[in-house]
XYZ file of C-alpha atoms in Angstrom:
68
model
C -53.413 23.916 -18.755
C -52.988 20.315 -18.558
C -50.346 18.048 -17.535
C -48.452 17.442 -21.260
C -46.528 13.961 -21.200
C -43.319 13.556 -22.694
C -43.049 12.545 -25.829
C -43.120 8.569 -26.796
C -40.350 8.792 -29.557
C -37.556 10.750 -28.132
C -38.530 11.605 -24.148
C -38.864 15.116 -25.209
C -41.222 17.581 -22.818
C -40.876 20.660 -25.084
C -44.314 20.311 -26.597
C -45.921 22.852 -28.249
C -49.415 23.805 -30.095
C -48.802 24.802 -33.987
C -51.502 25.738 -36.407
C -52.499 22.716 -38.470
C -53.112 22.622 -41.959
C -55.773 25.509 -42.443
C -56.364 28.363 -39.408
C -59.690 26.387 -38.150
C -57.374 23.614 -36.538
C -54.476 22.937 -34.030
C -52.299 20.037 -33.055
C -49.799 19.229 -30.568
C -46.184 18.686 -31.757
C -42.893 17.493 -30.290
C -40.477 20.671 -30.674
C -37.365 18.222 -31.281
C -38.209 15.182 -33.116
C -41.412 16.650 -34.782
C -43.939 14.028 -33.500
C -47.428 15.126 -33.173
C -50.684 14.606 -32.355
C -54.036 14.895 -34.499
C -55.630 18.140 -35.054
C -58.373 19.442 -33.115
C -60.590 22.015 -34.589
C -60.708 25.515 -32.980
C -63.726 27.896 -32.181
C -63.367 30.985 -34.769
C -66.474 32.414 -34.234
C -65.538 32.811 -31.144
C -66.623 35.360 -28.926
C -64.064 35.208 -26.564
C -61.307 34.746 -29.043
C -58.270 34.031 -26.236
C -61.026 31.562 -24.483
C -61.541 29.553 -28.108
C -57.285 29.277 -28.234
C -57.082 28.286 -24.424
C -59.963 25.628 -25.256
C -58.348 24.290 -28.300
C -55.197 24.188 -26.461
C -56.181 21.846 -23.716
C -58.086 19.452 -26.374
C -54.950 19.411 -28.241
C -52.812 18.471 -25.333
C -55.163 15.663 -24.442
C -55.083 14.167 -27.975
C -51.223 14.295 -27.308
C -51.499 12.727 -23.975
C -53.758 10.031 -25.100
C -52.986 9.178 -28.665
C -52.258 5.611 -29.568
């Protein structure tokens, strides 16, 4: 998994990946001020189910690390 940077509003590094607002996406989000990142849609016709969560995991940390 990627390098996840800390977090812009409150230096926080305990990031995490949370369902977003239906079970076809994911976003990044700052466990201690509640910051987060856009949502990235996951894979859920997905073969490889725990490959679609790994992929949508990385994409979600790199909106994090590279949001504006």
């Amino acid at each position: 998994m990627s390098d996840i940077k800390r977090c812009p509003f409150c230096g926080h590094l305990g990031i995490h990946i949370q369902e977003g607002d239906t079970f076809r996406w994911r976003y990044a989000e700052c466990a201690s001020c509640g910051a987060r990142a856009p949502e990235v849609r996951i894979n859920t016709v997905a073969e490889d189910r725990k490959k679609a969560e790994a992929d949508v995991a990385a994409k979600a940390i790199q909106e994090w690390n590279t949001r504006a």
